Amino acid sequence: LNPYVVYSDVSRLLDGGRAHDARALATAARSHMAPTLALYHLSGAFHARTGAVQAARRDYERSLAMAPHNAIALDALRALDAARDPK
């Protein structure tokens, strides 16, 4: 499975108001993918879009454990922090 294709499909489902279907697809796909940066980005983005901020943070932090300077994860964590604590 290509995690970016899965992410695209999950995003379309979320955009269409089908969060339950998006969660089912993301959960099923995750069980067939090895832990990679792409998987953690997919999972983090899904959790962020559905309001599960702690789960999103966990996934982005896992991504950073694999690649400490990963710009996608760093930007996503900054966005989560900014949304939580707007100035």
JSON list of C-alpha atoms in Angstrom, two decimals, residues 6-68:
[
{"chain": "A", "resi": 6, "resn": "VAL", "atom": "CA", "xyz": [-4.33, 6.07, 1.41]},
{"chain": "A", "resi": 7, "resn": "TYR", "atom": "CA", "xyz": [-3.93, 9.58, 2.82]},
{"chain": "A", "resi": 8, "resn": "SER", "atom": "CA", "xyz": [-5.57, 11.04, -0.29]},
{"chain": "A", "resi": 9, "resn": "ASP", "atom": "CA", "xyz": [-8.49, 8.63, 0.01]},
{"chain": "A", "resi": 10, "resn": "VAL", "atom": "CA", "xyz": [-8.87, 9.30, 3.73]},
{"chain": "A", "resi": 11, "resn": "SER", "atom": "CA", "xyz": [-8.80, 13.06, 3.07]},
{"chain": "A", "resi": 12, "resn": "ARG", "atom": "CA", "xyz": [-11.52, 12.78, 0.45]},
{"chain": "A", "resi": 13, "resn": "LEU", "atom": "CA", "xyz": [-13.68, 10.79, 2.85]},
{"chain": "A", "resi": 14, "resn": "LEU", "atom": "CA", "xyz": [-13.16, 13.37, 5.60]},
{"chain": "A", "resi": 15, "resn": "ASP", "atom": "CA", "xyz": [-13.93, 16.21, 3.19]},
{"chain": "A", "resi": 16, "resn": "GLY", "atom": "CA", "xyz": [-17.14, 14.40, 2.26]},
{"chain": "A", "resi": 17, "resn": "GLY", "atom": "CA", "xyz": [-18.24, 14.16, 5.88]},
{"chain": "A", "resi": 18, "resn": "ARG", "atom": "CA", "xyz": [-17.54, 10.44, 6.11]},
{"chain": "A", "resi": 19, "resn": "ALA", "atom": "CA", "xyz": [-15.29, 10.38, 9.17]},
{"chain": "A", "resi": 20, "resn": "HIS", "atom": "CA", "xyz": [-16.37, 6.86, 10.14]},
{"chain": "A", "resi": 21, "resn": "ASP", "atom": "CA", "xyz": [-15.36, 5.49, 6.72]},
{"chain": "A", "resi": 22, "resn": "ALA", "atom": "CA", "xyz": [-12.12, 7.49, 6.82]},
{"chain": "A", "resi": 23, "resn": "ARG", "atom": "CA", "xyz": [-11.23, 6.01, 10.21]},
{"chain": "A", "resi": 24, "resn": "ALA", "atom": "CA", "xyz": [-12.05, 2.48, 8.99]},
{"chain": "A", "resi": 25, "resn": "LEU", "atom": "CA", "xyz": [-9.84, 2.90, 5.93]},
{"chain": "A", "resi": 26, "resn": "ALA", "atom": "CA", "xyz": [-6.96, 4.41, 7.91]},
{"chain": "A", "resi": 27, "resn": "THR", "atom": "CA", "xyz": [-7.16, 1.67, 10.54]},
{"chain": "A", "resi": 28, "resn": "ALA", "atom": "CA", "xyz": [-7.30, -1.13, 7.98]},
{"chain": "A", "resi": 29, "resn": "ALA", "atom": "CA", "xyz": [-4.47, 0.32, 5.91]},
{"chain": "A", "resi": 30, "resn": "ARG", "atom": "CA", "xyz": [-2.27, 0.91, 8.94]},
{"chain": "A", "resi": 31, "resn": "SER", "atom": "CA", "xyz": [-2.33, -2.77, 9.85]},
{"chain": "A", "resi": 32, "resn": "HIS", "atom": "CA", "xyz": [-0.81, -3.59, 6.43]},
{"chain": "A", "resi": 33, "resn": "MET", "atom": "CA", "xyz": [1.97, -1.00, 6.42]},
{"chain": "A", "resi": 34, "resn": "ALA", "atom": "CA", "xyz": [5.34, -1.07, 8.10]},
{"chain": "A", "resi": 35, "resn": "PRO", "atom": "CA", "xyz": [6.09, 1.83, 10.45]},
{"chain": "A", "resi": 36, "resn": "THR", "atom": "CA", "xyz": [7.53, 4.50, 8.17]},
{"chain": "A", "resi": 37, "resn": "LEU", "atom": "CA", "xyz": [7.65, 8.28, 8.11]},
{"chain": "A", "resi": 38, "resn": "ALA", "atom": "CA", "xyz": [4.82, 8.26, 5.59]},
{"chain": "A", "resi": 39, "resn": "LEU", "atom": "CA", "xyz": [2.65, 6.09, 7.84]},
{"chain": "A", "resi": 40, "resn": "TYR", "atom": "CA", "xyz": [3.18, 8.36, 10.82]},
{"chain": "A", "resi": 41, "resn": "HIS", "atom": "CA", "xyz": [2.46, 11.43, 8.67]},
{"chain": "A", "resi": 42, "resn": "LEU", "atom": "CA", "xyz": [-0.74, 9.81, 7.42]},
{"chain": "A", "resi": 43, "resn": "SER", "atom": "CA", "xyz": [-1.85, 8.84, 10.89]},
{"chain": "A", "resi": 44, "resn": "GLY", "atom": "CA", "xyz": [-0.87, 12.19, 12.40]},
{"chain": "A", "resi": 45, "resn": "ALA", "atom": "CA", "xyz": [-2.74, 14.13, 9.73]},
{"chain": "A", "resi": 46, "resn": "PHE", "atom": "CA", "xyz": [-5.81, 11.95, 10.17]},
{"chain": "A", "resi": 47, "resn": "HIS", "atom": "CA", "xyz": [-5.81, 12.44, 13.92]},
{"chain": "A", "resi": 48, "resn": "ALA", "atom": "CA", "xyz": [-5.25, 16.18, 13.59]},
{"chain": "A", "resi": 49, "resn": "ARG", "atom": "CA", "xyz": [-8.14, 16.53, 11.15]},
{"chain": "A", "resi": 50, "resn": "THR", "atom": "CA", "xyz": [-10.48, 14.60, 13.44]},
{"chain": "A", "resi": 51, "resn": "GLY", "atom": "CA", "xyz": [-9.50, 16.56, 16.55]},
{"chain": "A", "resi": 52, "resn": "ALA", "atom": "CA", "xyz": [-7.46, 13.82, 18.24]},
{"chain": "A", "resi": 53, "resn": "VAL", "atom": "CA", "xyz": [-4.59, 16.17, 19.01]},
{"chain": "A", "resi": 54, "resn": "GLN", "atom": "CA", "xyz": [-2.73, 13.91, 21.45]},
{"chain": "A", "resi": 55, "resn": "ALA", "atom": "CA", "xyz": [-2.78, 11.01, 18.98]},
{"chain": "A", "resi": 56, "resn": "ALA", "atom": "CA", "xyz": [-1.61, 13.33, 16.20]},
{"chain": "A", "resi": 57, "resn": "ARG", "atom": "CA", "xyz": [1.22, 14.60, 18.39]},
{"chain": "A", "resi": 58, "resn": "ARG", "atom": "CA", "xyz": [2.23, 11.01, 19.24]},
{"chain": "A", "resi": 59, "resn": "ASP", "atom": "CA", "xyz": [2.43, 10.06, 15.57]},
{"chain": "A", "resi": 60, "resn": "TYR", "atom": "CA", "xyz": [4.43, 13.13, 14.58]},
{"chain": "A", "resi": 61, "resn": "GLU", "atom": "CA", "xyz": [6.80, 12.52, 17.50]},
{"chain": "A", "resi": 62, "resn": "ARG", "atom": "CA", "xyz": [7.27, 8.93, 16.29]},
{"chain": "A", "resi": 63, "resn": "SER", "atom": "CA", "xyz": [8.16, 10.34, 12.90]},
{"chain": "A", "resi": 64, "resn": "LEU", "atom": "CA", "xyz": [10.73, 12.61, 14.53]},
{"chain": "A", "resi": 65, "resn": "ALA", "atom": "CA", "xyz": [12.21, 9.65, 16.40]},
{"chain": "A", "resi": 66, "resn": "MET", "atom": "CA", "xyz": [12.96, 8.14, 12.99]},
{"chain": "A", "resi": 67, "resn": "ALA", "atom": "CA", "xyz": [14.15, 11.39, 11.38]},
{"chain": "A", "resi": 68, "resn": "PRO", "atom": "CA", "xyz": [14.78, 14.15, 13.94]}
]
